Structure formats: C-alpha cells, structure tokens
XYZ file of C-alpha atoms in Angstrom:
493
model
C -164.169 -164.298 202.056
C -165.519 -160.893 202.871
C -164.567 -159.703 199.378
C -166.322 -162.554 197.718
C -169.453 -162.121 199.719
C -171.824 -159.499 198.414
C -174.930 -158.372 200.084
C -178.136 -158.849 198.223
C -178.851 -155.141 197.944
C -175.443 -154.610 196.326
C -176.050 -157.342 193.802
C -179.379 -155.911 192.835
C -177.879 -152.505 192.376
C -175.098 -153.864 190.205
C -177.335 -155.805 187.905
C -179.954 -153.112 187.675
C -177.464 -150.335 186.855
C -175.501 -152.276 184.247
C -175.693 -151.258 180.636
C -176.153 -154.871 179.615
C -179.011 -157.062 180.740
C -178.552 -160.485 182.247
C -179.186 -163.546 180.107
C -182.698 -164.856 180.135
C -184.297 -167.656 178.218
C -187.278 -165.455 177.416
C -185.223 -163.089 175.173
C -183.728 -165.716 172.914
C -186.294 -165.320 170.137
C -187.236 -161.730 170.786
C -186.195 -159.920 167.555
C -187.697 -156.652 168.700
C -185.452 -156.638 171.773
C -182.402 -157.303 169.612
C -183.268 -154.384 167.396
C -183.531 -152.064 170.376
C -180.201 -153.248 171.746
C -178.493 -152.666 168.336
C -179.932 -149.180 168.065
C -178.795 -148.389 171.594
C -175.274 -149.582 170.841
C -175.035 -147.475 167.686
C -176.283 -144.374 169.505
C -173.723 -144.925 172.238
C -170.952 -144.868 169.646
C -172.201 -141.844 167.687
C -173.466 -139.684 170.525
C -171.835 -140.553 173.811
C -168.460 -139.107 174.789
C -165.406 -141.250 174.507
C -164.345 -140.353 177.996
C -166.582 -140.075 180.934
C -164.764 -136.956 181.899
C -166.557 -135.083 179.051
C -169.789 -135.541 180.905
C -168.530 -133.069 183.461
C -169.030 -129.485 182.331
C -165.987 -127.252 182.793
C -166.433 -123.666 183.926
C -164.050 -120.724 184.370
C -163.629 -118.516 187.426
C -166.629 -116.385 186.464
C -168.888 -119.415 186.258
C -169.209 -119.468 182.456
C -168.875 -122.805 180.626
C -165.383 -123.244 179.221
C -165.569 -123.647 175.425
C -168.875 -121.890 174.958
C -169.382 -119.208 172.289
C -169.338 -116.298 174.731
C -166.223 -117.682 176.416
C -164.458 -117.956 173.010
C -165.342 -114.364 172.081
C -164.045 -112.931 175.360
C -160.945 -115.111 175.263
C -160.082 -113.879 171.740
C -160.616 -110.239 172.708
C -158.401 -110.583 175.772
C -155.623 -112.177 173.705
C -155.689 -109.295 171.255
C -155.465 -106.721 174.029
C -152.641 -108.545 175.759
C -150.478 -109.128 172.660
C -151.130 -105.636 171.197
C -151.537 -107.006 167.682
C -153.930 -104.386 166.443
C -152.260 -103.635 163.167
C -154.261 -106.192 161.226
C -156.867 -103.940 159.715
C -158.720 -106.880 158.202
C -159.624 -108.460 161.614
C -163.199 -107.424 162.441
C -164.050 -105.747 165.693
C -166.596 -107.600 167.824
C -169.250 -105.543 169.469
C -169.767 -107.028 172.931
C -172.402 -104.528 174.040
C -175.375 -106.864 173.605
C -173.528 -109.729 175.306
C -175.104 -113.144 175.292
C -176.711 -114.456 178.465
C -174.743 -117.180 180.168
C -177.531 -119.703 179.859
C -178.736 -118.694 176.376
C -176.791 -121.463 174.652
C -177.405 -125.114 175.361
C -174.081 -126.270 174.013
C -170.550 -126.610 175.288
C -167.610 -126.296 172.883
C -167.103 -130.051 172.872
C -170.772 -130.731 172.283
C -170.819 -128.324 169.335
C -168.239 -130.384 167.446
C -169.712 -133.730 168.489
C -173.291 -132.806 167.795
C -174.492 -133.557 171.303
C -176.893 -131.230 173.034
C -177.040 -130.700 176.719
C -179.889 -131.957 178.774
C -182.987 -129.890 178.313
C -182.035 -128.553 174.832
C -184.134 -129.709 171.896
C -182.269 -127.761 169.135
C -179.986 -129.511 166.697
C -176.483 -128.337 165.839
C -177.475 -126.853 162.447
C -180.527 -125.115 163.908
C -178.486 -123.441 166.602
C -176.048 -121.976 164.071
C -178.861 -120.657 161.929
C -179.652 -118.122 164.612
C -178.525 -114.584 163.838
C -177.159 -114.017 167.330
C -174.689 -116.857 167.151
C -173.565 -115.880 163.651
C -172.838 -112.323 164.745
C -170.704 -113.339 167.701
C -168.847 -116.279 166.217
C -165.101 -115.506 166.309
C -163.053 -115.358 163.087
C -159.584 -116.747 162.671
C -156.856 -114.153 162.441
C -154.368 -114.035 159.588
C -150.997 -115.673 160.160
C -148.322 -113.368 161.468
C -146.273 -113.821 158.296
C -148.876 -111.798 156.365
C -148.462 -108.775 158.609
C -145.234 -108.091 156.703
C -147.284 -106.774 153.766
C -148.327 -103.812 155.895
C -145.570 -103.085 158.354
C -142.294 -103.853 156.564
C -140.062 -101.331 154.812
C -139.193 -102.489 151.323
C -136.212 -101.570 149.226
C -136.781 -100.109 145.738
C -136.067 -103.518 144.228
C -138.572 -105.274 146.503
C -141.182 -102.602 145.815
C -140.856 -103.035 142.044
C -141.201 -106.799 142.394
C -144.338 -106.376 144.476
C -145.762 -104.020 141.839
C -145.116 -106.595 139.124
C -146.719 -109.346 141.200
C -149.815 -107.267 141.922
C -149.235 -107.204 145.680
C -149.833 -104.307 148.040
C -147.156 -101.611 147.897
C -146.556 -98.040 148.953
C -144.429 -95.413 147.224
C -145.076 -92.670 149.742
C -142.331 -93.918 152.051
C -139.656 -92.950 149.521
C -139.005 -89.418 150.760
C -135.449 -88.760 149.577
C -134.533 -87.933 145.988
C -131.919 -90.661 145.852
C -134.441 -93.310 146.871
C -136.950 -92.079 144.282
C -134.380 -92.208 141.501
C -133.320 -95.719 142.569
C -136.963 -96.711 142.409
C -137.239 -95.310 138.860
C -134.074 -97.109 137.762
C -135.347 -100.412 139.169
C -138.625 -99.940 137.312
C -136.760 -99.310 134.039
C -134.551 -102.370 134.593
C -137.672 -104.476 135.128
C -138.821 -103.602 131.560
C -142.418 -103.254 132.702
C -144.197 -100.295 131.128
C -147.007 -100.249 133.685
C -144.572 -100.123 136.595
C -142.513 -97.391 134.905
C -145.620 -95.291 134.317
C -146.812 -95.761 137.918
C -143.437 -94.624 139.283
C -143.370 -91.628 136.898
C -146.811 -90.537 138.077
C -145.535 -90.702 141.661
C -142.460 -88.646 140.775
C -144.615 -86.117 138.915
C -146.608 -85.549 142.098
C -143.693 -85.527 144.521
C -140.963 -83.674 142.601
C -140.769 -80.224 141.101
C -140.812 -79.909 137.303
C -137.240 -78.665 137.165
C -135.829 -81.621 139.108
C -137.961 -84.179 137.271
C -137.056 -82.847 133.814
C -133.386 -82.715 134.748
C -133.326 -86.334 135.860
C -135.316 -87.594 132.875
C -132.742 -86.210 130.435
C -130.311 -88.962 131.509
C -132.989 -91.672 131.356
C -134.145 -91.997 127.744
C -136.517 -94.941 128.293
C -138.267 -93.275 131.204
C -138.440 -90.035 129.213
C -140.203 -91.728 126.295
C -142.711 -93.306 128.675
C -143.331 -89.946 130.319
C -143.883 -88.169 126.987
C -146.308 -90.882 125.887
C -148.172 -90.631 129.179
C -148.549 -86.855 128.871
C -149.819 -87.192 125.295
C -152.378 -89.798 126.302
C -153.597 -87.667 129.200
C -153.801 -84.566 127.000
C -151.469 -82.509 129.212
C -150.147 -80.440 126.325
C -149.052 -77.490 128.437
C -146.931 -79.706 130.654
C -145.530 -81.403 127.544
C -144.586 -78.072 125.983
C -142.654 -77.168 129.141
C -140.878 -80.528 129.018
C -139.822 -80.089 125.381
C -138.660 -76.563 126.101
C -136.467 -77.709 128.991
C -135.073 -80.525 126.835
C -134.197 -78.098 124.055
C -136.553 -79.830 121.606
C -137.951 -76.607 120.211
C -139.574 -78.166 117.119
C -141.525 -80.653 119.219
C -142.505 -77.828 121.536
C -143.776 -75.778 118.582
C -145.807 -78.706 117.220
C -147.429 -79.336 120.596
C -148.318 -75.680 120.934
C -149.692 -75.642 117.368
C -151.870 -78.633 118.225
C -153.819 -76.528 120.688
C -155.744 -74.977 117.788
C -157.957 -78.064 117.833
C -159.440 -76.872 121.111
C -160.542 -73.517 119.636
C -164.069 -73.586 118.213
C -164.458 -70.009 117.005
C -163.010 -69.595 113.497
C -161.742 -66.048 113.976
C -159.966 -66.929 117.220
C -158.476 -70.013 115.589
C -157.236 -67.908 112.689
C -155.560 -65.471 115.100
C -154.017 -68.378 117.026
C -152.570 -69.847 113.823
C -151.171 -66.452 112.919
C -149.302 -66.357 116.230
C -148.003 -69.866 115.608
C -146.167 -68.658 112.528
C -143.428 -67.251 114.766
C -142.774 -70.581 116.526
C -139.503 -72.433 115.777
C -140.882 -75.009 113.328
C -138.806 -76.941 110.867
C -138.901 -75.582 107.312
C -141.401 -78.196 106.136
C -143.686 -77.793 109.154
C -143.573 -74.015 108.876
C -144.881 -74.291 105.293
C -147.800 -76.455 106.417
C -148.713 -74.083 109.238
C -148.637 -71.123 106.827
C -150.900 -72.983 104.376
C -153.289 -73.796 107.202
C -153.518 -70.180 108.242
C -153.958 -68.963 104.637
C -156.630 -71.566 103.892
C -158.687 -70.743 106.972
C -158.434 -67.046 106.226
C -159.784 -67.601 102.698
C -162.490 -69.968 103.892
C -163.807 -67.315 106.253
C -164.011 -64.816 103.372
C -165.632 -67.304 100.944
C -168.118 -68.521 103.535
C -169.267 -65.017 104.420
C -169.678 -64.037 100.759
C -171.496 -67.229 99.677
C -173.789 -67.118 102.657
C -174.845 -63.618 101.692
C -175.320 -64.540 97.999
C -177.340 -67.627 98.876
C -179.627 -65.792 101.266
C -180.262 -63.005 98.725
C -180.816 -65.484 95.830
C -178.369 -63.668 93.587
C -176.894 -66.793 91.940
C -178.814 -69.609 90.221
C -176.250 -72.215 91.194
C -177.161 -71.829 94.874
C -180.870 -72.109 94.036
C -180.442 -75.280 92.026
C -177.880 -76.848 94.326
C -178.248 -75.444 97.876
C -175.226 -75.775 100.089
C -175.432 -78.658 102.537
C -172.574 -77.688 104.865
C -170.187 -74.897 105.709
C -166.795 -74.761 104.074
C -165.031 -73.638 107.259
C -162.219 -75.873 108.547
C -162.497 -78.174 105.528
C -159.377 -79.725 103.914
C -157.778 -78.116 100.896
C -159.134 -80.702 98.398
C -162.667 -80.263 99.734
C -162.255 -76.519 99.363
C -161.077 -76.973 95.777
C -164.055 -79.193 94.958
C -166.382 -76.569 96.468
C -164.726 -73.887 94.348
C -165.012 -75.977 91.157
C -168.665 -76.656 91.928
C -169.862 -73.143 92.812
C -167.174 -70.793 91.440
C -165.954 -72.435 88.229
C -164.934 -69.921 85.577
C -164.123 -67.049 87.942
C -161.025 -64.998 87.281
C -157.807 -66.005 88.954
C -157.742 -62.793 90.988
C -160.592 -63.872 93.287
C -160.021 -65.925 96.414
C -162.749 -68.411 95.444
C -161.369 -69.104 91.961
C -160.195 -72.710 91.354
C -157.174 -71.393 89.501
C -156.256 -69.129 92.409
C -156.567 -71.963 94.926
C -154.540 -74.249 92.658
C -151.731 -71.721 92.390
C -151.704 -70.585 96.034
C -151.555 -74.082 97.533
C -149.385 -75.660 94.818
C -151.882 -78.371 93.866
C -150.553 -80.868 91.310
C -152.066 -81.201 87.831
C -153.290 -84.713 88.506
C -155.009 -83.770 91.775
C -156.549 -80.669 90.260
C -157.865 -82.601 87.231
C -159.455 -85.373 89.317
C -161.105 -82.881 91.690
C -162.365 -80.589 88.957
C -163.589 -83.530 86.836
C -165.636 -84.873 89.751
C -167.245 -81.481 90.415
C -168.135 -80.682 86.768
C -169.340 -84.225 86.022
C -171.605 -83.973 89.034
C -173.206 -80.927 87.434
C -173.411 -82.714 84.033
C -171.297 -79.920 82.557
C -169.848 -82.064 79.742
C -168.501 -79.091 77.830
C -166.370 -78.139 80.834
C -165.242 -81.765 81.124
C -164.150 -81.758 77.488
C -162.269 -78.511 77.989
C -160.221 -80.035 80.793
C -158.492 -82.436 78.385
C -158.340 -80.346 75.210
C -155.022 -78.768 74.397
C -153.671 -76.879 71.362
C -150.263 -77.169 69.805
C -148.346 -74.319 68.199
C -150.022 -74.993 64.854
C -153.472 -74.620 66.385
C -154.434 -78.278 66.278
C -156.356 -79.613 69.269
C -155.717 -82.882 71.045
C -156.963 -84.521 74.208
C -154.349 -85.222 76.851
C -154.544 -86.280 80.449
C -152.026 -86.747 83.286
C -154.032 -89.812 84.321
C -155.195 -92.802 82.279
C -158.342 -92.331 80.236
C -159.730 -95.589 81.638
C -159.969 -93.855 85.026
C -161.728 -90.900 83.450
C -164.262 -93.268 81.888
C -164.993 -94.791 85.330
C -165.511 -91.330 86.867
C -167.820 -90.255 84.061
C -169.867 -93.443 84.316
C -170.303 -92.981 88.083
C -171.780 -89.564 87.315
C -174.215 -91.026 84.757
C -172.530 -89.658 81.676
C -174.353 -90.463 78.412
C -173.030 -93.134 76.054
C -171.855 -90.553 73.494
C -169.571 -88.967 76.118
C -168.309 -92.326 77.346
C -167.525 -93.540 73.805
C -165.373 -90.506 73.148
C -163.107 -91.249 76.094
C -163.165 -95.034 75.660
C -161.749 -94.483 72.171
C -158.846 -92.615 73.771
C -157.698 -95.715 75.688
C -154.554 -96.945 73.949
C -154.554 -100.606 74.971
C -156.854 -102.513 72.607
C -157.936 -105.260 74.998
C -158.663 -102.733 77.736
C -160.589 -100.598 75.262
C -162.787 -103.516 74.193
C -163.321 -104.553 77.814
C -164.479 -101.057 78.786
C -166.689 -100.799 75.691
C -168.389 -104.090 76.526
C -168.768 -103.104 80.177
C -170.449 -99.764 79.371
C -172.214 -100.949 76.153
C -170.317 -98.720 73.775
C -171.194 -100.700 70.623
C -169.681 -98.289 68.127
C -166.292 -98.552 69.819
C -166.327 -102.348 69.586
C -167.471 -102.389 65.939
C -164.873 -99.835 64.863
C -162.128 -101.669 66.749
C -162.954 -105.005 65.056
C -163.041 -103.171 61.707
C -159.605 -101.671 62.318
C -158.329 -105.123 63.272
C -159.886 -106.511 60.021
C -161.257 -109.402 62.031
C -164.377 -110.597 60.208
C -165.088 -113.501 62.589
C -165.124 -111.276 65.679
C -167.447 -108.889 63.924
C -169.803 -111.734 62.932
C -169.784 -113.027 66.482
C -170.603 -109.616 67.902
C -173.479 -109.232 65.402
C -175.275 -112.013 67.274
C -175.171 -109.978 70.500
C -177.033 -106.928 69.243
C -180.670 -106.594 68.194
C -181.509 -107.116 64.535
C -183.361 -103.869 64.121
C -180.776 -101.765 65.955
C -178.424 -99.257 64.251
C -175.462 -101.328 65.418
C -176.723 -104.431 63.581
C -177.164 -102.503 60.332
C -173.703 -101.002 60.687
C -172.146 -104.440 61.075
C -173.999 -105.687 57.973
C -172.675 -102.769 55.955
C -169.113 -103.477 57.043
C -169.382 -107.170 56.239
C -170.693 -106.363 52.770
C -167.981 -103.783 52.085
C -165.686 -105.294 49.471
C -163.001 -102.660 49.954
C -162.072 -104.022 53.391
C -159.469 -106.752 53.230
C -160.393 -109.101 56.032
C -157.690 -111.271 57.512
C -160.037 -114.201 58.148
C-alpha cells in the first residue's frame, strides 16, 4: 500500500517533469500545439544523444575534455613518441607552441560528429571548422605500416628492377659491392626495358672506374650498345673515344675523334685539326673522305682570301655585277664547284679555283659536273658556254651534241633559268622520243619543233589541227600554209 500511495508533491513533480503532457480536452483541436510537439520530437531524434550517458562530459586526469581537438593532438604526439615510429617522413610535425586554451572550443569529440554544440556555444559545426586555428591543429591520419616498407626495406636486384619498371621509389646507392652492381645490370638487361638499363648504366658510370666498367661491358653486348647510344646522345665524345679504344674498335674511335672538328669555329684551326686526323686508324674509304675534307678546306681558305681581295679592289667585273652573298668556307664540294663555275669559269686547270682542277682533284663524275656547270652558266645567261658543254668533235672534225643525261632534263633546267625560245628549241629537237618531244614543245611553246615534227611524220591532219591553235598573222601560221600547199610532200592522210 505504501508503494501505491504517492504524495501529492511527488505526483506534481512527476507530471511536471515528464517529456509528454497529460491529456486534456482543450488540446484536441489545437493544431498549433501538435505542430510544436512534432517539431520537438524530430529535434529529439536528430540532436539529442542516444544514451543519456553522452550528456556527461568526460575529462582526463589533467582536466581536459576527452575527445576534444587539443586532447587528440596531444594523444597522437604521445603515441608517436612512445612507439618510436619516426621514419615516416611524410607525417607532418605539429607545432604545439601556441597551444589551444582548454575552454577555447565549445565542442566535445562526440558533439563534433553529431553536430551538437555544448551549452553556451552559438557556433555551428561548419563555422567552427572554418577557423584557421582548428585547421592548423587538426591531426592527420598516418600511413599504414605496410607502406613503411618502401623506405626501410632492403631490396634484391630483381625487386629493385621491378620497382623501377613500376615507377615506385627505389634506391641504387645501397648496392656497394661490384657483384651486386653487376647482378643489378643483368636483371635490368633481362627485363628488356631500355629506360631501366640506361638508369643502371648511369649509376655504374658514377660508381665504378672506367677500366672496370669497360671491362664488364665487353661481355654484355646489349648493355654496351645502350651505353654507347647514351654517350652519343649526351655528347660525351671524349669518354666514347676512350671506350672504343679499350674495346679495340680503333675505326670507331677515329671517327669519333674526327667528329670533334664540328666544335672548331676557326677555319685555320679546323684545317690543322683535320691534318692531324689523317694519321688516325681509319678504314680505307673513310681515310679518303677525311683527306678530301682537309684538301677542300685548304683550297677554300685560299680561294676565299683571293676573291675577297679581288672583290674589295674591284679588279673583276663579275664581282661587280654579281656580288658574293656568302663565304665559300666550309661549303660542300658541289657548292664549291658551282661557285667556281660561276666566278672562275675558263681559268686554266693549274689554278686551285678552276672548275677543271676541282673536277679532277675530287673525282667528280661527268654527270654531276655537267649539271652543276649548266646551272651556273645558265644563271649567267652564258648560252655560248652552255652550248660548248654538249658539243663534241669526232676524229673527222664533225661536231655533235652529246650529254650524259637526257636532253629533256636539260630543257627543264634551261627553262627555269629563262632561256629564250631559240635556245630551248635547239635542245627540244635533240629529244629522241617523238611523243616526249611534242609534249615539251607544246609545254614551252616551241612552235617550229611541232610543225617540223608533223612534217616529218607526213601527218596532214595533225598539221591542220595545229594551224587552228596559232594566230593567223604569225610566222608559224604562214609556215604551216606553205607546207600544206607543198605538192612535193607525200602526206599519209
């Protein structure tokens, strides 16, 4: 009975403190009250803690709230010091000098994730994290321990090569012994990866002496080819010469040493360098080329000095009419021949600048000499010299035009140099193929060639048809009329 009997004060306290109000007839139609009750219920679900125990704030021995930002920072730092895991270079150090005040934050760790602020705090969760102070001191998650292996483990040569192929972090400096370095090179070659092979060779180049490296590369042909290519790309010619010398490849060594002339700008020094190269162990063919190079440069220096003096003193009309646009030094042999045919045509064979002397000294073929000389003389409109290039005499004294190249090519060259029609017709007539001859004559408007060809073919209809293509008052039209009226010609149609 005592349990069932409640005092009136206790009843009042129970009903007044309850979350739910007692039923009254006055609230039955009160929609506003219902709305308030629904809103209160929703807020209780979204905001209030699931357990009443969360309402009690937990603190550590120093009086700081457990789960707060400052507590998390200090807890993380203490764990790092206790475990000694300081090898992770990517974990940032936290400066705790301007430590946060204990009461500066109005959130516990649980309230941060639930979005509930403590009593007396008016800031929202997003606003609190927008503050610079909290962003600076927020702890970062450490990498998993499995990733520490990338920095602290010792890899075999095979594992190192695989890591290099996969683009992972690796270190070659830990391979101190020669045997380990050679195993690393062999693994790189077996992987068939040129980038890995080159990277290992660069490491060996830095860590081994030249004698040891060259000795070991002799037995590794693939690695040797990669190393030679790397040295060529990097322009390390001196190192490459030493490598060829140690390998016994004397011809390659001589060619690499000869290539150094490209780095010499002064013509006299380059000439002296080429002269010294003549004693290098070249092959027979290469030795001939090097000798020609030296001889050509030596002559170019002489010709350049002489022509420069003649041009400055105005002693030759050719230099007045056609001033030189560039120096002849270090020019190819064909360019030098063209220069000689342009400025020194007709000189005796005993002079260095004579085209005949250059042709004989450097064994220039007839075809190459003719094309070069034709271009130079046609440029000067020296048609008499052009005609002399193709005129030959037999033992009876008769002259005839001959050419080592087709006359159709000569016609093209002459037309490009604006040769007159009379000159073009002469060489078009020398084309043996009839169809090609007519095609060239039509292309370059050589009417006489076409008319004479149709006459020789005794083709009256072609001649009548071509008469319609020329002007009535032109000499060509009158010539066609004369041929058509000639009764001595036996036309085939």
